[in-house]
Amino acid sequence: MADKGVPIEKVRNIGISAHIDSGKTTLSERILFYTKKIHKIEEVKGKSGVGATMDFMDLEREKGITIQSAATYCIWKDYNVNLIDTPGHVDFTIEVERALRVLDGAVLVLCSVAGVQSQSITVDRQMKRYKIPRICFINKMDRAGANPFRGVKMLREKLNHNAHLITYPIGAEDQFKGIVDLVTMRAFYFDGDNGEFIREEEIPADIVSECKKYREDLIAAVGEFDDHVGTKYLEGQDVTVEEFRKAIRKATLSLKFIPVMTGSAYKNKGVQLLLDAVTYYLPNPTESENIALDQNNNEAKVVLESDAKKPFVGLAFKLDEGRYGQLTYMRIYQGTVNKGDFIFNSNNDKKVKVPRLVHMHADEMNDVEVAQAGDIVAMFGVDCASGDTFNDGTVKYTMTSMYVPNAVISLAIAPKDKASQNNFSKALNKFTKEDPTFREHRDEESNETIISGMGELHLEIYCERIKREYNCEVVVGKPQVAFRETITKRGDYNYTHKKQTGGAGQFGRVIGYIEPLPADSAVAYEFVDDIVGGSIPREFIPACDKGFQEAIKEGRLIGFPIVGVRVVLNDGAYHDVDSSEQAFKTAAIMGFREGYEKAGATVLEPIMKLETSAPEEFQGSVMGQINQRRGMILNSQTNEGYCVIEAEVPLTEMFGYSTDLRSATQGKGEFTMEFLKYSPVPRGMQEEMVKKHHEKRAKESK
């Protein structure tokens, strides 16, 4: 994405991630303003109704939240910065996931009052998953109750980070005036309406000793990563600014150190210093290790080089339906691609032409002729799925795609009138292609279209988009929760499948048992083949496995998939003429059902990790609501007049919670929730569910 004149060492691909409402979009807006990408600052919930540049969807502007990650690029002091602003809401976690998959560095934004919140922990886990070096920016220093030192403490305690301040605030709350750079030991003030004029001065006398203390700590911390600085520190010599920056960079890139900065994006203080830090301490594309698998060589690992002369390799990480058709966002890891080139999709070997190549600035496009290693571009007319790898045809590499969490909630959905059926199908097709966490399937029994996703808000946004973008009103059924079934003890089976028809019959006998897998098992089903002495011929074993897999798709209690089972096959019998794959597959299905009846089957429900925050005076009623919803409160703490309650609550009980919480807290309460685990439903509730399921079955069979 770089201008031709920018060497790859001066390219930075960064993301801005944080908990909802920490000020990511406000920060992105300031970055665009100071890099002269925009000429006027708009607020997320501004009075002008225009909304921030990066929140360009109407829905984002109305709700004041970021839904899709938006990409842009800007130039800061001859560095080319490609920037992705990601959503903070847990329902849109895939947007963060796919952005981090293709970035080299990130800025983790924390609110100076709340510090590390539940979603900060999730985002941090995602950054660790993709080994992304990061800078932490403690924002909102102008808010009442701002305390960056508590933020640093939480980074150390809650996220186990070796975090140290590299800038020190001058004042806080309404007295927040500027920032001290602990590397250069100079104070910076931001004048003018938008903080665009930077004034550099001596450090105010009353904080000099504090700043010296924090600088000492910082030198000691980075000295562990840089021997030269470490030696100087031990000998009591001062380090030069150049040596200091080099050591901080080395420490940050090792992923074992996090530089922490302070500021207020809203009050235009400290953003320029953050941009400088991005260029000083975050990696360029050549400093990130990217691995591909060579499909022509048994999936051997290949380290990609950010070299424009090597064979082209790019990863399509996000799809968007624009006015002119599908827009494919691509990170180029190796080689060069020109407008008009033919490229190959490694996943299906399709050859496609690149008719148009653009740089994205939020929803504006700037055409380019060529893009090379390290760039993030968008292409038109390239049909593919999210996560596909592209090559130039001389190599066949694939890159591991991103981690996609399982859906936890489903809704039945249908178009209001038959005439919109076509648009309805188009919308669902498009959404499933562009968002891997949004799934849709047809329920064979009820003949309904079911959509599944990460939470109520996630699905609500998609229903709204079907209406707006496809002019199709939809009827939404009651939310369904993704229940599961499992077993609690061993159950033996000994089943013979025998059928005699004209000609060859069917014969297969399976003997063995099913038992629960350990609670921490990563798989839902395990097959153990303990057949000795050929009581079932080898060629029929896979058919038995297939039969067991078929049987776990639908449990006998409430018809949901069965998880956490190990199926052991240790004996059986066959017939020389009548045995076939089909016979053993059927025997396995029926054998599993026989064992399942004896194995103490139980229903599991998804349990969510809930974090609710509200003013202290509402603490009693908020806790009461959580208890009413079968919630288990794990922790509650108060700080600065706000209480934060952490609990585990069954998803079934969480519908309509946002409305109840708002009315109980005069609209001041907010919550975030994410999937945690599956656990058994209470006995009485299970009996009720089983009874309903059998009644429904009986009705359908009539």
XYZ file of C-alpha atoms in Angstrom:
702
model
C 0.000 0.000 0.000
C 3.071 2.074 0.339
C 3.812 4.832 -2.089
C 6.508 3.653 -4.474
C 9.057 5.814 -2.659
C 8.516 4.261 0.793
C 10.953 1.417 1.555
C 9.468 -1.610 3.298
C 11.380 -0.778 6.514
C 9.158 2.301 6.766
C 5.847 0.442 6.417
C 3.754 -0.306 9.525
C 0.636 -2.503 9.411
C -1.181 -1.871 12.687
C -4.569 -2.475 14.264
C -6.333 -0.592 17.021
C -8.141 -2.943 19.411
C -9.828 -2.592 22.783
C -12.867 -3.150 24.976
C -16.060 -1.468 23.755
C -16.159 2.277 24.480
C -12.436 2.712 25.165
C -12.113 5.293 22.397
C -10.597 3.309 19.473
C -12.578 5.057 16.746
C -11.978 8.485 18.332
C -8.251 7.672 18.358
C -8.316 6.541 14.680
C -10.079 9.798 13.787
C -7.270 11.850 15.434
C -4.591 9.790 13.709
C -6.207 10.529 10.332
C -6.413 14.215 11.198
C -2.772 14.588 12.281
C -1.555 12.669 9.227
C -3.603 15.102 7.073
C -5.808 12.305 5.768
C -8.920 14.232 6.846
C -9.295 17.959 7.427
C -11.986 17.978 10.087
C -12.478 15.796 13.145
C -15.888 14.114 13.515
C -16.970 12.438 16.749
C -18.480 8.951 17.047
C -21.739 10.374 18.369
C -21.219 13.874 16.987
C -24.016 16.461 16.793
C -23.373 16.869 13.068
C -24.801 13.386 12.490
C -21.867 12.748 10.144
C -20.154 10.219 12.434
C -16.506 9.235 12.524
C -14.713 8.502 9.239
C -14.051 4.872 10.127
C -17.674 4.185 11.169
C -19.100 4.554 7.679
C -22.071 2.162 7.880
C -25.373 3.882 8.754
C -25.922 1.316 11.490
C -22.555 2.139 13.042
C -23.420 5.817 13.145
C -26.816 5.213 14.688
C -25.609 2.842 17.384
C -22.314 4.679 17.996
C -20.355 1.419 17.783
C -17.949 -0.094 15.263
C -19.370 -3.183 13.538
C -16.919 -3.860 10.732
C -13.194 -3.350 10.845
C -12.349 -0.436 8.547
C -9.010 -0.126 6.757
C -7.154 3.022 5.828
C -3.606 4.221 5.288
C -1.719 7.399 6.069
C 1.769 8.894 6.000
C 3.445 10.030 9.233
C 6.946 11.561 9.006
C 7.741 9.572 5.811
C 6.428 6.302 7.340
C 3.536 4.571 5.615
C 0.996 3.423 8.235
C -1.742 0.970 7.204
C -4.357 1.114 9.919
C -7.339 -1.101 10.792
C -9.884 0.136 13.362
C -11.580 -2.958 14.852
C -14.867 -3.363 16.761
C -14.768 -3.703 20.555
C -18.053 -5.556 20.974
C -17.592 -9.274 21.621
C -20.309 -10.174 19.068
C -17.999 -8.926 16.298
C -14.940 -10.763 17.574
C -14.246 -12.280 14.114
C -13.554 -8.782 12.776
C -10.769 -8.393 15.339
C -9.579 -11.944 14.697
C -9.183 -11.492 10.942
C -7.584 -8.058 11.264
C -4.978 -9.337 13.731
C -4.306 -12.333 11.475
C -2.799 -10.048 8.825
C -1.245 -7.260 10.916
C 2.313 -6.935 12.173
C 1.697 -4.777 15.259
C -1.160 -3.378 17.328
C -2.213 -0.643 19.720
C -4.184 -1.943 22.701
C -6.356 0.900 23.992
C -7.426 0.937 27.661
C -9.749 3.381 29.389
C -7.865 5.161 32.197
C -10.852 4.758 34.539
C -11.902 1.158 33.889
C -8.439 -0.243 33.050
C -8.391 -3.853 31.827
C -11.973 -5.009 31.076
C -13.353 -8.348 29.890
C -13.004 -7.584 26.193
C -9.448 -6.238 26.701
C -8.617 -9.738 27.951
C -10.177 -11.350 24.850
C -8.362 -8.987 22.472
C -5.106 -9.570 24.303
C -5.598 -13.332 23.938
C -6.126 -12.830 20.184
C -2.927 -10.770 19.944
C -1.031 -13.539 21.746
C -2.510 -16.132 19.362
C -1.010 -14.336 16.346
C 2.193 -13.271 18.208
C 1.608 -9.560 17.705
C 3.882 -7.005 19.411
C 1.846 -4.158 20.883
C 1.921 -0.737 22.478
C -0.676 0.013 25.133
C -2.349 3.441 25.029
C -4.172 4.442 28.229
C -6.837 6.776 26.847
C -9.416 9.110 28.428
C -6.946 10.770 30.829
C -9.374 13.716 31.005
C -12.165 11.637 32.617
C -13.070 11.864 36.305
C -11.336 9.010 38.099
C -8.518 8.690 35.522
C -5.670 6.663 36.957
C -3.096 5.318 34.463
C -0.981 3.731 37.238
C -3.858 1.419 38.100
C -4.071 0.548 34.376
C -0.396 -0.494 34.359
C -0.958 -2.544 37.524
C -3.928 -4.329 35.878
C -1.850 -5.037 32.743
C 0.644 -6.781 35.015
C -1.828 -8.599 37.256
C -4.734 -9.462 34.936
C -2.826 -9.975 31.671
C 0.582 -10.986 33.122
C 2.407 -8.403 31.022
C 5.786 -6.880 31.699
C 4.298 -3.389 31.200
C 6.097 -0.079 31.817
C 5.179 3.557 31.221
C 7.231 5.271 28.511
C 5.277 8.531 28.885
C 4.113 10.168 32.132
C 0.949 12.306 32.417
C 1.111 15.938 33.528
C -1.974 16.130 35.753
C -5.158 14.063 35.384
C -8.950 14.455 35.045
C -9.824 18.114 34.311
C -6.234 19.085 35.227
C -4.707 16.880 32.487
C -2.373 19.245 30.612
C 0.245 17.302 28.698
C 2.711 14.439 28.611
C 6.324 13.781 29.568
C 8.339 11.570 27.237
C 10.437 9.430 29.611
C 12.914 8.597 26.840
C 13.897 12.191 26.017
C 12.824 13.608 29.448
C 10.959 16.500 27.832
C 7.400 17.734 28.477
C 4.970 18.073 25.561
C 1.840 20.245 25.412
C -0.742 20.221 22.629
C -2.100 23.646 21.673
C -4.665 24.843 19.156
C -8.303 23.787 18.745
C -7.333 20.265 17.745
C -4.017 19.878 19.583
C -2.127 20.193 16.310
C 0.566 22.550 17.639
C 3.068 20.739 19.821
C 4.972 22.751 22.410
C 8.080 21.201 23.961
C 9.308 22.413 27.386
C 11.205 21.459 30.524
C 9.431 18.970 32.863
C 7.370 20.782 35.569
C 9.430 20.871 38.788
C 6.796 19.086 40.915
C 6.946 15.867 38.895
C 10.649 15.696 37.977
C 11.535 13.220 40.735
C 8.580 10.942 39.831
C 9.578 10.983 36.160
C 13.185 10.106 37.067
C 11.972 7.170 39.165
C 9.807 5.807 36.305
C 12.656 6.318 33.823
C 15.006 4.285 36.062
C 12.420 1.457 36.186
C 12.084 1.589 32.416
C 15.848 1.410 31.795
C 16.152 -1.527 34.203
C 13.273 -3.342 32.445
C 14.550 -2.912 28.867
C 18.142 -3.530 29.980
C 17.172 -7.186 30.335
C 16.606 -7.341 26.562
C 19.597 -5.242 25.508
C 23.006 -6.058 27.041
C 24.511 -2.689 26.134
C 21.777 -0.734 27.955
C 21.785 -3.278 30.806
C 25.531 -2.829 31.358
C 25.262 0.969 31.255
C 22.441 0.827 33.798
C 24.439 -1.349 36.194
C 27.463 0.951 35.876
C 25.303 3.985 36.599
C 25.952 5.602 33.165
C 23.192 7.398 31.297
C 21.909 5.928 28.029
C 21.497 7.989 24.869
C 18.043 8.482 23.351
C 19.063 6.365 20.355
C 20.265 3.450 22.531
C 17.153 3.725 24.691
C 14.770 3.549 21.720
C 16.651 0.630 20.220
C 16.358 -1.277 23.517
C 12.612 -0.537 23.882
C 12.073 -1.721 20.284
C 14.020 -4.923 20.905
C 12.038 -5.583 24.100
C 8.675 -4.902 22.394
C 9.438 -7.162 19.408
C 10.387 -9.990 21.788
C 6.673 -10.028 22.880
C 7.861 -10.057 26.498
C 7.536 -6.319 27.121
C 4.796 -3.739 26.555
C 5.480 0.003 26.396
C 2.580 1.964 27.929
C 1.600 5.498 26.878
C -1.007 7.903 28.226
C -3.205 10.526 26.613
C -6.692 11.650 25.694
C -7.768 11.208 22.082
C -10.973 13.166 22.704
C -9.028 16.133 24.121
C -6.380 15.807 21.372
C -3.468 15.125 23.720
C -0.708 12.593 23.134
C -1.791 11.102 19.791
C 1.233 12.402 17.871
C 3.594 10.818 20.416
C 1.733 7.520 19.952
C 2.279 7.774 16.171
C 5.986 8.344 16.787
C 6.041 5.278 19.058
C 4.384 3.175 16.317
C 7.278 4.068 13.993
C 9.940 3.570 16.708
C 8.781 0.379 18.404
C 6.417 -1.659 16.206
C 7.725 -4.040 13.514
C 7.890 -3.526 9.760
C 6.644 -6.408 7.547
C 10.123 -7.971 7.271
C 10.319 -8.370 11.069
C 7.229 -10.592 11.365
C 7.547 -14.306 10.717
C 4.847 -15.595 8.377
C 4.559 -19.307 7.678
C 2.901 -20.958 4.676
C 2.372 -24.656 3.915
C 3.700 -25.988 0.610
C 0.931 -28.129 -0.916
C 3.336 -29.569 -3.496
C 5.630 -30.823 -0.757
C 3.493 -32.603 1.863
C 2.477 -29.345 3.533
C 6.077 -28.581 4.507
C 6.414 -25.259 6.345
C 7.857 -22.363 4.352
C 8.850 -19.019 5.877
C 7.608 -16.252 3.580
C 9.943 -13.350 2.882
C 8.700 -9.788 2.461
C 10.527 -9.568 -0.846
C 8.900 -8.055 -3.947
C 10.980 -10.300 -6.260
C 9.856 -13.646 -4.784
C 6.771 -15.575 -6.063
C 3.522 -13.819 -5.134
C 1.613 -15.002 -2.008
C -1.424 -13.142 -0.621
C -4.183 -13.917 1.885
C -7.806 -12.797 1.390
C -8.810 -11.923 4.945
C -12.076 -10.055 4.530
C -14.839 -9.796 1.937
C -17.201 -6.915 1.444
C -20.068 -6.465 -0.967
C -19.605 -3.013 -2.503
C -21.516 -1.048 -5.111
C -19.409 -2.676 -7.817
C -19.526 -6.267 -6.619
C -17.376 -8.217 -4.185
C -14.443 -6.370 -2.698
C -11.668 -8.670 -1.435
C -9.226 -7.307 1.131
C -5.831 -8.917 0.723
C -2.581 -8.818 2.666
C 0.384 -9.418 0.385
C 3.096 -11.404 2.133
C 5.534 -12.022 -0.688
C 6.113 -10.891 -4.262
C 4.233 -8.332 -6.352
C 0.814 -8.150 -8.006
C -0.131 -5.804 -10.842
C -3.510 -4.694 -12.082
C -4.438 -7.120 -14.894
C -2.319 -10.019 -13.518
C -3.655 -13.559 -13.307
C -3.481 -15.105 -9.849
C -4.372 -18.607 -8.614
C -6.552 -19.538 -5.649
C -4.600 -22.309 -3.836
C -7.763 -23.689 -2.240
C -9.514 -24.607 -5.503
C -6.848 -23.962 -8.198
C -9.065 -21.405 -9.944
C -7.270 -18.822 -12.066
C -8.606 -15.266 -11.679
C -7.692 -11.935 -13.216
C -7.187 -8.848 -11.046
C -9.252 -6.245 -12.942
C -8.945 -3.476 -10.345
C -6.596 -2.821 -7.435
C -7.386 -0.184 -4.793
C -6.185 1.237 -1.479
C -9.043 1.658 0.950
C -9.562 4.761 3.046
C -12.646 3.691 5.109
C -15.229 3.449 2.287
C -13.326 5.526 -0.293
C -11.146 3.866 -2.898
C -7.924 5.032 -4.498
C -6.861 3.079 -7.574
C -3.309 1.739 -7.808
C -1.438 -0.100 -10.538
C 0.782 -2.322 -8.402
C 1.059 -3.687 -4.850
C 3.904 -5.582 -3.236
C 4.987 -7.533 -0.151
C 3.885 -5.823 3.072
C 0.917 -4.026 1.480
C -2.764 -4.329 2.362
C -4.964 -3.748 -0.684
C -8.448 -4.494 -1.938
C -9.352 -6.134 -5.257
C -12.540 -6.140 -7.286
C -13.863 -9.059 -9.264
C -11.867 -11.715 -7.386
C -14.355 -14.348 -6.278
C -13.209 -16.305 -3.215
C -14.011 -17.079 0.419
C -12.609 -15.382 3.489
C -9.258 -17.031 4.370
C -8.261 -18.186 0.837
C -4.583 -17.976 -0.179
C -3.551 -16.717 -3.637
C -0.313 -17.478 -5.564
C 1.097 -16.565 -8.962
C 0.981 -20.169 -10.209
C 4.700 -20.919 -9.779
C 4.197 -22.143 -6.187
C 1.244 -23.647 -4.342
C 1.314 -22.318 -0.792
C -1.597 -22.043 1.620
C -1.635 -20.017 4.797
C -3.415 -21.126 7.923
C -6.630 -19.213 8.172
C -7.852 -17.579 11.352
C -9.447 -19.135 14.395
C -13.257 -19.082 14.149
C -15.225 -19.449 17.403
C -18.406 -21.557 17.496
C -21.825 -19.912 17.263
C -23.810 -19.795 20.506
C -27.225 -18.471 19.478
C -29.687 -19.141 16.658
C -32.854 -17.507 15.323
C -35.494 -18.737 12.919
C -35.852 -16.133 10.165
C -38.058 -15.791 7.087
C -38.939 -13.058 4.562
C -42.269 -11.300 5.256
C -43.573 -11.857 1.744
C -42.786 -14.457 -0.892
C -41.713 -11.791 -3.419
C -38.595 -10.959 -1.361
C -37.424 -14.589 -1.237
C -34.778 -13.952 -3.904
C -33.274 -10.953 -2.087
C -33.455 -12.867 1.195
C -31.366 -15.735 -0.229
C -28.896 -13.282 -1.779
C -28.412 -11.531 1.574
C -27.793 -14.763 3.485
C -25.390 -15.966 0.803
C -23.403 -12.776 0.990
C -23.298 -12.629 4.786
C -22.146 -16.236 5.239
C -19.364 -15.608 2.748
C -18.118 -12.423 4.376
C -18.491 -13.439 8.047
C -17.332 -16.935 9.083
C -19.101 -16.646 12.485
C -22.473 -16.061 10.788
C -23.976 -19.392 9.730
C -27.246 -20.363 8.133
C -28.915 -23.727 7.610
C -32.265 -25.227 6.855
C -33.950 -27.104 9.708
C -35.249 -30.261 8.015
C -37.906 -30.916 10.670
C -39.515 -27.505 10.948
C -38.568 -26.431 7.406
C -37.314 -23.083 8.724
C -34.209 -21.092 7.843
C -32.023 -20.833 10.952
C -29.262 -18.250 11.342
C -26.601 -18.626 14.051
C -24.044 -16.202 15.417
C -22.067 -14.828 18.337
C -24.826 -13.053 20.261
C -28.127 -11.173 20.145
C -26.581 -7.957 18.816
C -24.674 -9.837 16.100
C -27.874 -11.356 14.665
C -29.905 -8.185 15.233
C -27.416 -6.239 13.072
C -27.703 -8.817 10.265
C -31.527 -8.752 10.348
C -31.333 -4.969 10.115
C -28.865 -5.175 7.198
C -31.171 -7.557 5.271
C -33.899 -4.938 5.607
C -31.725 -1.968 4.606
C -29.342 -3.342 2.030
C -31.702 -5.832 0.376
C -35.024 -4.114 0.892
C -36.424 -7.261 2.460
C -38.538 -7.177 5.628
C -37.973 -10.276 7.782
C -39.941 -12.133 10.439
C -37.746 -13.341 13.287
C -38.660 -16.317 15.483
C -37.727 -16.930 19.105
C -33.992 -17.222 19.736
C -32.744 -20.786 19.999
C -29.801 -21.757 22.107
C -27.207 -24.232 20.870
C -27.747 -27.016 23.424
C -25.662 -30.201 23.394
C -26.112 -33.697 24.814
C -23.485 -35.836 26.523
C -23.122 -38.951 28.673
C -22.112 -39.311 32.317
C -21.124 -42.992 32.602
C -20.154 -46.056 30.583
C -22.832 -47.774 28.498
C -22.283 -51.174 26.793
C -23.736 -52.163 23.436
C -24.070 -55.471 21.638
C -26.140 -55.057 18.495
C -26.767 -57.339 15.544
C -28.180 -55.894 12.357
C -29.814 -58.649 10.284
C -32.066 -58.185 7.304
C -33.072 -60.828 4.808
C -34.552 -59.691 1.530
C -34.607 -61.387 -1.859
C -30.989 -62.034 -2.846
C -28.114 -60.948 -0.601
C -29.113 -59.896 2.919
C -27.510 -57.529 5.368
C -25.526 -58.669 8.366
C -23.266 -56.859 10.852
C -22.677 -57.231 14.574
C -20.909 -54.660 16.770
C -19.931 -55.076 20.435
C -18.256 -52.524 22.692
C -19.034 -49.606 24.944
C -19.286 -45.817 25.026
C -17.854 -43.681 27.831
C -17.447 -39.966 28.638
C -14.289 -38.197 27.448
C -12.302 -36.237 30.097
C -13.811 -32.776 30.781
C -10.814 -30.936 29.301
C -10.788 -32.919 26.055
C -10.357 -30.790 22.925
C -12.432 -33.164 20.756
C -16.151 -33.916 20.880
C -15.874 -37.518 19.652
C -13.180 -40.190 19.753
C -13.268 -43.602 18.093
C -11.155 -46.462 19.500
C -10.667 -49.559 17.359
C -9.914 -52.484 19.730
C -10.783 -55.264 17.310
C -8.350 -58.179 17.484
C -8.402 -61.488 15.668
C -10.421 -60.158 12.720
C -13.916 -60.532 14.229
C -14.784 -57.561 12.005
C -12.705 -57.356 8.800
C -10.482 -54.255 8.514
C -12.378 -52.878 5.499
C -15.577 -52.490 7.578
C -13.988 -50.561 10.480
C -14.275 -47.128 8.751
C -17.988 -47.866 8.082
C -18.499 -48.433 11.828
C -16.748 -45.119 12.568
C -19.019 -43.403 10.024
C -22.079 -44.935 11.679
C -21.053 -43.699 15.136
C -20.403 -40.223 13.720
C -23.850 -40.279 12.132
C -25.404 -41.277 15.488
C -23.868 -38.370 17.450
C -25.371 -35.779 15.098
C -28.709 -36.034 16.880
C -29.140 -37.020 20.526
C -32.089 -39.079 21.767
C -33.042 -36.619 24.539
C -33.795 -33.343 22.735
C -32.368 -33.901 19.255
C -29.183 -31.807 19.642
C -25.647 -33.027 18.762
C -23.873 -35.311 21.259
C -20.408 -34.274 22.495
C -17.729 -35.660 24.826
C -18.014 -39.353 23.917
C -15.439 -42.043 23.332
C -16.748 -45.035 21.385
C -14.810 -48.282 21.824
C -15.401 -51.143 19.376
C -13.865 -54.382 20.707
C -15.750 -57.274 19.146
C -18.350 -58.210 16.556
C -19.217 -60.696 13.832
C -19.617 -60.756 10.075
C -21.031 -62.920 7.331
C -19.012 -63.827 4.227
C -21.810 -62.944 1.827
C -24.252 -60.678 3.650
C -21.861 -58.240 5.364
C -21.335 -54.876 3.693
C -20.257 -51.348 4.588
C -23.898 -50.291 4.781
C -24.750 -53.174 7.127
C -21.961 -52.229 9.555
C -22.812 -48.539 9.351
C -26.417 -49.293 10.336
C -25.279 -51.683 13.088
C -23.028 -48.932 14.502
C -25.861 -46.359 14.525
C -28.207 -48.738 16.345
C -25.435 -50.019 18.644
C -24.586 -46.463 19.682
C -28.243 -45.780 20.494
C -28.365 -48.921 22.626
C -25.282 -47.846 24.599
C -26.571 -44.274 24.871
C -29.739 -45.455 26.664
C -27.548 -46.887 29.473
C -24.917 -44.137 29.624
C -26.715 -41.563 31.787
C -27.399 -39.059 28.984
C -27.740 -35.438 30.018
C -28.418 -32.078 28.325
C -25.714 -29.366 28.299
C -26.334 -25.638 27.893
C -23.914 -22.842 26.935
C -22.704 -20.817 29.918
C -21.656 -17.240 29.252
C -19.045 -15.170 31.019
C -20.896 -11.980 31.943
C -19.353 -8.713 33.072
C -21.816 -6.013 34.127
C -20.864 -2.525 35.248
C -23.244 0.030 36.753
C -23.161 2.909 39.271
C -22.683 1.646 42.835
C -26.168 2.554 44.035
C -27.661 -0.066 41.688
C -25.362 -2.888 42.825
C -28.123 -4.710 44.788
C -30.664 -4.756 41.972
C -28.053 -5.743 39.345
C -26.945 -8.702 41.489
C -30.587 -9.616 42.111
C -31.227 -9.733 38.357
C -28.209 -11.984 37.789
C -29.342 -14.370 40.546
C -32.858 -14.529 39.064
C -31.295 -15.633 35.782
C -29.583 -18.634 37.417
C -26.315 -16.697 37.383
C -23.376 -17.495 39.620
C -21.602 -14.362 40.804
C -17.836 -14.890 40.892
C -16.514 -11.493 41.764
C -17.701 -7.971 42.410
C -15.558 -4.914 42.899
C -16.162 -1.191 43.038
C -13.953 1.560 41.804
C -14.643 5.250 41.283
C -18.336 4.891 42.143
C -18.903 2.059 39.663
C -19.354 -1.589 40.517
C -18.163 -4.325 38.170
C -19.784 -7.726 38.641
C -18.359 -10.851 37.013
C -20.646 -13.853 36.744
C -21.347 -17.058 34.842
C -24.888 -17.187 33.458
C -26.698 -19.684 31.190
C -27.326 -18.149 27.754
C -30.963 -19.367 27.856
C -31.634 -16.879 30.648
C -29.941 -13.902 28.985
C -32.549 -12.911 26.395
C -33.895 -9.426 27.005
C -31.209 -8.781 29.617
C -30.093 -5.491 28.043
C -33.611 -4.010 28.400
C -33.956 -5.210 32.013
C -30.518 -3.905 32.929
C -31.228 -0.497 31.432
C -34.505 -0.117 33.287
C -32.937 -1.224 36.594
C -30.028 1.248 36.307
C -31.703 4.303 34.686
C -29.920 3.443 31.445
C -26.452 3.625 33.033
C -25.618 -0.087 33.222
C -23.670 -1.856 30.502
C -22.559 -5.442 30.035
C -20.413 -7.680 27.859
C -20.774 -11.385 27.538
C -18.873 -14.147 25.781
C -19.115 -17.926 25.549
C -17.270 -19.749 28.326
C -18.218 -23.459 28.476
C -21.000 -26.039 28.339
C -22.477 -27.392 31.574
C -25.441 -29.641 32.525
C -28.914 -28.072 32.794
C -30.856 -28.541 36.069
C -32.725 -31.859 36.322
C -36.267 -30.394 36.326
C -35.501 -28.266 33.279
C -34.065 -31.264 31.425
C -37.213 -33.340 32.050
C -39.341 -30.488 30.706
C -37.159 -30.198 27.565
C -37.212 -33.953 26.916
C -40.993 -34.047 27.327
C -41.466 -31.158 24.857
C -39.131 -32.776 22.333
C -41.021 -36.103 22.454
C -44.386 -34.346 22.106
C -43.071 -32.487 19.048
C -41.778 -35.780 17.585
C -45.119 -37.495 18.188
C -47.003 -34.673 16.447
C -44.728 -34.801 13.399
C -45.007 -38.552 13.023
C -48.814 -38.428 12.853
